[in-house]
CSV table of C-alpha atoms in Angstrom, one decimal:
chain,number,residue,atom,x,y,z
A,1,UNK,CA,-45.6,52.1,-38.4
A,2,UNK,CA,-43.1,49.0,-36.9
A,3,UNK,CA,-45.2,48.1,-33.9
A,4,UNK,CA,-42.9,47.2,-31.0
A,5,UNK,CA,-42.2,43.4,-30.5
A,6,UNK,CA,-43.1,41.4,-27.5
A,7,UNK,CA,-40.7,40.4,-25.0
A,8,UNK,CA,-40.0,36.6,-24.9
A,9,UNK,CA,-42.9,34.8,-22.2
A,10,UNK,CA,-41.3,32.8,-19.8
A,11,UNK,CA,-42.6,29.5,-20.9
A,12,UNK,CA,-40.5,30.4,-24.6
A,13,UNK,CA,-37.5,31.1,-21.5
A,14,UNK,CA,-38.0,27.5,-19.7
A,15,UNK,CA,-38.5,26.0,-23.0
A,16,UNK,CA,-34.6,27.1,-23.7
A,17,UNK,CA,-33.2,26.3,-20.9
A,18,UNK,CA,-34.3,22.4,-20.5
A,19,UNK,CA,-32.7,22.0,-24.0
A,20,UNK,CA,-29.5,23.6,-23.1
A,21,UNK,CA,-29.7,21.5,-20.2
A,22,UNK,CA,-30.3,18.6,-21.8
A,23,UNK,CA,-28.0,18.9,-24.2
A,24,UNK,CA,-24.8,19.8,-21.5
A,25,UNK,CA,-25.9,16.3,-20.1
A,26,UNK,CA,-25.8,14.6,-23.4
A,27,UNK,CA,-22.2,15.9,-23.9
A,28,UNK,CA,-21.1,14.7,-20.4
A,29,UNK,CA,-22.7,11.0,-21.2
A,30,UNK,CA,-20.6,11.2,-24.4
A,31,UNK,CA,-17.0,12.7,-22.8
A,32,UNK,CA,-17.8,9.8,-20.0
A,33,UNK,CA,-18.4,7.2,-22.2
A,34,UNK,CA,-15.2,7.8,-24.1
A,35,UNK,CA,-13.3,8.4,-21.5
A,36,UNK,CA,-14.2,4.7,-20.0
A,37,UNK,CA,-13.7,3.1,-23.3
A,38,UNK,CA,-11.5,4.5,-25.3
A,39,UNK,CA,-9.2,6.6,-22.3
A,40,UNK,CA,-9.8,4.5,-19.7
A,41,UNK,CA,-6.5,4.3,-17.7
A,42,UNK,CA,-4.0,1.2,-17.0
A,43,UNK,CA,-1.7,0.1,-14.8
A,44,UNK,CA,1.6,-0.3,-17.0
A,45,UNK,CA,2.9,-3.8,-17.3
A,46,UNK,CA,6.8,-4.6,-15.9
A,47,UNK,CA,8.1,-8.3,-17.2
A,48,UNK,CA,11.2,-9.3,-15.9
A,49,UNK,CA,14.0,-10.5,-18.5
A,50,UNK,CA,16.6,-11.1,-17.1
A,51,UNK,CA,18.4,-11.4,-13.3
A,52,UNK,CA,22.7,-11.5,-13.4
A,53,UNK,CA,25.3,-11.0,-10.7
A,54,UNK,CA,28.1,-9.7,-12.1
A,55,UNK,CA,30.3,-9.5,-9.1
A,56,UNK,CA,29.9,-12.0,-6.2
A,57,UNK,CA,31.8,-12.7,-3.0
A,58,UNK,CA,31.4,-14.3,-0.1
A,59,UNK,CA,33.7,-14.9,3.2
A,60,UNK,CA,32.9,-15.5,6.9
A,61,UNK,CA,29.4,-16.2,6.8
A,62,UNK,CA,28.6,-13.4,5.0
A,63,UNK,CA,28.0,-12.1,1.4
A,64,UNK,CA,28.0,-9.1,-1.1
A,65,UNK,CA,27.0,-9.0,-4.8
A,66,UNK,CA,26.1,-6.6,-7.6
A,67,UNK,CA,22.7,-6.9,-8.6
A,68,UNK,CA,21.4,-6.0,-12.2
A,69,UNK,CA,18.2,-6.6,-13.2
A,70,UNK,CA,16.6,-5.7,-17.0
A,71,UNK,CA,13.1,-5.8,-17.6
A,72,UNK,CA,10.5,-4.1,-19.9
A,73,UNK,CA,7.6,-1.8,-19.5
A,74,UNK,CA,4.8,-1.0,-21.4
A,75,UNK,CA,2.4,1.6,-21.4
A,76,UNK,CA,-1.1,0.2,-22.5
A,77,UNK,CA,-2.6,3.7,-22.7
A,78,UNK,CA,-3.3,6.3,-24.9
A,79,UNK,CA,-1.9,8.9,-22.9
A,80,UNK,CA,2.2,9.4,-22.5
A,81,UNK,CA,3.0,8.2,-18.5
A,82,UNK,CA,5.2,9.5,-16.3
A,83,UNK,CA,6.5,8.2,-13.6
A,84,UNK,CA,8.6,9.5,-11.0
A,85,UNK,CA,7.9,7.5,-7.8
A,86,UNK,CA,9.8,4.6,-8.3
A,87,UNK,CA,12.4,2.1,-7.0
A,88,UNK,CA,13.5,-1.4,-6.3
A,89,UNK,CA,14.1,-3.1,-3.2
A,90,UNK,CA,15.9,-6.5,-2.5
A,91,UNK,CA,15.0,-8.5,0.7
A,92,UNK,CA,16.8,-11.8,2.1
A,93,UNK,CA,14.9,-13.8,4.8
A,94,UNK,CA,12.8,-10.6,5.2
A,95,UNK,CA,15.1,-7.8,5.5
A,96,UNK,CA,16.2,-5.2,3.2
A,97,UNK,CA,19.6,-5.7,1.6
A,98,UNK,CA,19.3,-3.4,-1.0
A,99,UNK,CA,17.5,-0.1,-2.6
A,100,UNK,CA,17.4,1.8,-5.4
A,101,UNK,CA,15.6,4.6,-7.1
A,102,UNK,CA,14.9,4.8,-10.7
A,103,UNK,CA,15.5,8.2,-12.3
A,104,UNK,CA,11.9,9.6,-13.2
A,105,UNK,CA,11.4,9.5,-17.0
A,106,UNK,CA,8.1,9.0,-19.4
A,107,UNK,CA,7.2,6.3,-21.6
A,108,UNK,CA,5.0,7.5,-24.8
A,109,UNK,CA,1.6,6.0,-25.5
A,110,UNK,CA,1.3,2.4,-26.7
A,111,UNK,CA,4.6,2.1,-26.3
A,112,UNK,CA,6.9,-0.4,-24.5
A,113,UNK,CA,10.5,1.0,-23.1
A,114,UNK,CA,13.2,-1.3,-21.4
A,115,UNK,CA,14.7,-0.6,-18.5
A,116,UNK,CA,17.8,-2.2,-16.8
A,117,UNK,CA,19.3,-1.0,-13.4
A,118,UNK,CA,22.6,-2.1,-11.7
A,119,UNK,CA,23.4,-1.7,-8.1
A,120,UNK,CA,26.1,-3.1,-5.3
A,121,UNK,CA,24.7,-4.7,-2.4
A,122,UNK,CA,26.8,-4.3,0.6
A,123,UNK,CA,27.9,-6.9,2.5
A,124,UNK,CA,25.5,-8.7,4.7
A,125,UNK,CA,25.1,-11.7,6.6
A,126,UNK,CA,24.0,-15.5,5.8
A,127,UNK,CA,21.0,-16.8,7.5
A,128,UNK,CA,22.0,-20.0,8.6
A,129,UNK,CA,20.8,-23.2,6.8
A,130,UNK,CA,21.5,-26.8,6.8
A,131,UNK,CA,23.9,-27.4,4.1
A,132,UNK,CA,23.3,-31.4,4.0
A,133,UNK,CA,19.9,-31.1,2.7
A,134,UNK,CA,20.4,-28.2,0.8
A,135,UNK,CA,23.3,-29.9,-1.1
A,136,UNK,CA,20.9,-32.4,-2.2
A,137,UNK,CA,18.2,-29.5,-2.7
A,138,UNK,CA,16.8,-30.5,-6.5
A,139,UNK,CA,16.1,-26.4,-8.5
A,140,UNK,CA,13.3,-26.3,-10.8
A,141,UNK,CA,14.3,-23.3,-13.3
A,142,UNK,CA,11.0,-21.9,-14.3
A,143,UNK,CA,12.7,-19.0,-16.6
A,144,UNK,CA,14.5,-19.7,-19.7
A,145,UNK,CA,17.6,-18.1,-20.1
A,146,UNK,CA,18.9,-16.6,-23.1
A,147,UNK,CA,20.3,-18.4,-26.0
A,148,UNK,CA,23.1,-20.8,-25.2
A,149,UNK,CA,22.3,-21.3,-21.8
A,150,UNK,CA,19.2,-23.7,-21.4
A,151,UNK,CA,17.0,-23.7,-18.1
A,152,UNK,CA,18.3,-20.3,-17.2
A,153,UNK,CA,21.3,-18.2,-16.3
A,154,UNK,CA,22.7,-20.7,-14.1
A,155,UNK,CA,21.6,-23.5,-16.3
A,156,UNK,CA,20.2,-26.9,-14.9
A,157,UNK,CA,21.1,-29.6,-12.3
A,158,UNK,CA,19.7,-31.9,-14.4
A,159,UNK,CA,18.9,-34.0,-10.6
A,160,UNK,CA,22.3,-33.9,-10.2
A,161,UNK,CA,23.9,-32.5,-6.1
A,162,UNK,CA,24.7,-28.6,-6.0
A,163,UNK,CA,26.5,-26.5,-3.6
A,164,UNK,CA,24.1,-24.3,-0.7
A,165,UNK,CA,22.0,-21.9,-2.2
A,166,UNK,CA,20.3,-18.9,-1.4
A,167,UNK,CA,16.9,-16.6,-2.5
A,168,UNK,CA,16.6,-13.2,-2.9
A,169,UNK,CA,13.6,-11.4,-3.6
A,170,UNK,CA,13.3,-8.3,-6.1
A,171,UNK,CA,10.6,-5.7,-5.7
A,172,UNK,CA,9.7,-3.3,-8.4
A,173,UNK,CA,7.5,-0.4,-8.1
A,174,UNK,CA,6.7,2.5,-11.0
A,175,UNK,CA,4.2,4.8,-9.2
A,176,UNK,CA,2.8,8.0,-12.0
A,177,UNK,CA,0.3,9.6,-13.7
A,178,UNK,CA,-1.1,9.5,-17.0
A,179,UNK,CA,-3.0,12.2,-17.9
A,180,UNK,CA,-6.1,11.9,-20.2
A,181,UNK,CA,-7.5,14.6,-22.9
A,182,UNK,CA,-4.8,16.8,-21.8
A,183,UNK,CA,-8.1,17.3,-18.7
A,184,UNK,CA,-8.1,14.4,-16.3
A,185,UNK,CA,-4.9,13.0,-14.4
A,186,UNK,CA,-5.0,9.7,-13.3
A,187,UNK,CA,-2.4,8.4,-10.8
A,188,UNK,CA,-1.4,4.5,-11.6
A,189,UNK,CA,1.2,1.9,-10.5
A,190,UNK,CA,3.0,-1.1,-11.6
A,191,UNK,CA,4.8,-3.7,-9.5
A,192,UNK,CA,6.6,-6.9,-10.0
A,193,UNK,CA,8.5,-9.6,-7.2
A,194,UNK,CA,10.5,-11.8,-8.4
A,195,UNK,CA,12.2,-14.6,-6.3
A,196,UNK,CA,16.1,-15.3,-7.5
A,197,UNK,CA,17.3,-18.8,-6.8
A,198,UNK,CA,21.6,-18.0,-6.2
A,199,UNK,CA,24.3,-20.8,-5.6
A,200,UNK,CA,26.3,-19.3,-2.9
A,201,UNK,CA,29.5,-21.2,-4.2
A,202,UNK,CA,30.3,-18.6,-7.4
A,203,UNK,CA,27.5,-16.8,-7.5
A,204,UNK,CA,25.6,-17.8,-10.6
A,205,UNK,CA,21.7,-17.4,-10.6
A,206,UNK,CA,20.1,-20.6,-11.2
A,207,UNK,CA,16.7,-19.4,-11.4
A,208,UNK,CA,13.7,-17.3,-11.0
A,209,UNK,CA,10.3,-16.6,-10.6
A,210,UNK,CA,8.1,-13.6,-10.7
């Protein structure tokens, strides 16, 4: 005759639960500590390349251009981003002369895409500058150009006078996500400002910094 088996006490009921317990909080410690290590998001990287004005005018005090502007981004994640939030904005003695929104797109993992964009900028006013000292203004290109041109797009002064220049500043941003283990979306953002050193003779861009 089977004799009828005893229900489970609760202490055999506890004793299974604080190991299922303890073992969920083991796997959290281990998804975190991968996730922090190994997933842990980045900001992407934008570097700057190169500055050009390919068109350039500039009459009665005031001035209008075509701005291109080719840089590179990389993705130091192992997640694919994408970013849709993102423009660049050009600003001369503090006002906006010029805006433009990239196109959303995605960059893969590990990867590094570039990027150029090309824009007119409509005719705006100079600010008004003392062209004596500014003709005698020495410009220290800290951005070598590429191959051909030494010192930059514009090339050096070399010490020697140049016309009246002006500066323009670029503002890049690249606002997105990158989402992690296909789980866990994480919202990042690059930016880069560059300042453009431009001889308001022809045009050319002697210089810049970001």
């Amino acid at each position: 005759m089977v004799k009828p088996q005893k229900p489970p006490s609760g202490r055999t009921n506890l004793a299974s639960c604080i190991v299922a317990t303890v073992f969920l909080i083991f796997l959290v410690i281990i998804v975190l500590i991968v996730y922090f290590t190994v997933f842990k998001p980045q900001d992407p990287k934008i570097s700057v390349n190169t500055v050009q004005l390919p068109s350039f005018s500039v009459g009665n005090n005031t001035v209008s251009f075509t701005f291109s502007q080719y840089v590179t981004v990389r993705n130091p994640n192992r997640a694919v981003f994408s970013h849709y939030d993102s423009s660049i904005q050009l600003l001369y003695s503090g006002s906006q002369v010029g805006f433009m929104f990239i196109p959303a797109g995605k960059i893969e993992a590990g990867r590094t895409q570039y990027m150029a964009a090309t824009f007119a900028v409509q005719s705006f006013p100079l600010a008004p500058t003392n062209e004596a000292s500014a003709a005698t203004m020495p410009i220290t290109t800290t951005t070598m150009g590429p191959i051909g041109v030494p010192g930059g797009f514009g090339g050096t002064n070399n010490g020697n006078r140049i016309g009246p220049t002006m500066e323009i500043e670029s503002r890049m941003e690249m606002g997105g996500r990158i989402r992690v283990l296909h789980f866990f979306t994480h919202h990042v953002k690059a930016k880069s400002g560059c300042r453009v050193t431009i001889a308001v003779t022809d045009g050319s861009v002697l210089g810049f910094h970001c």
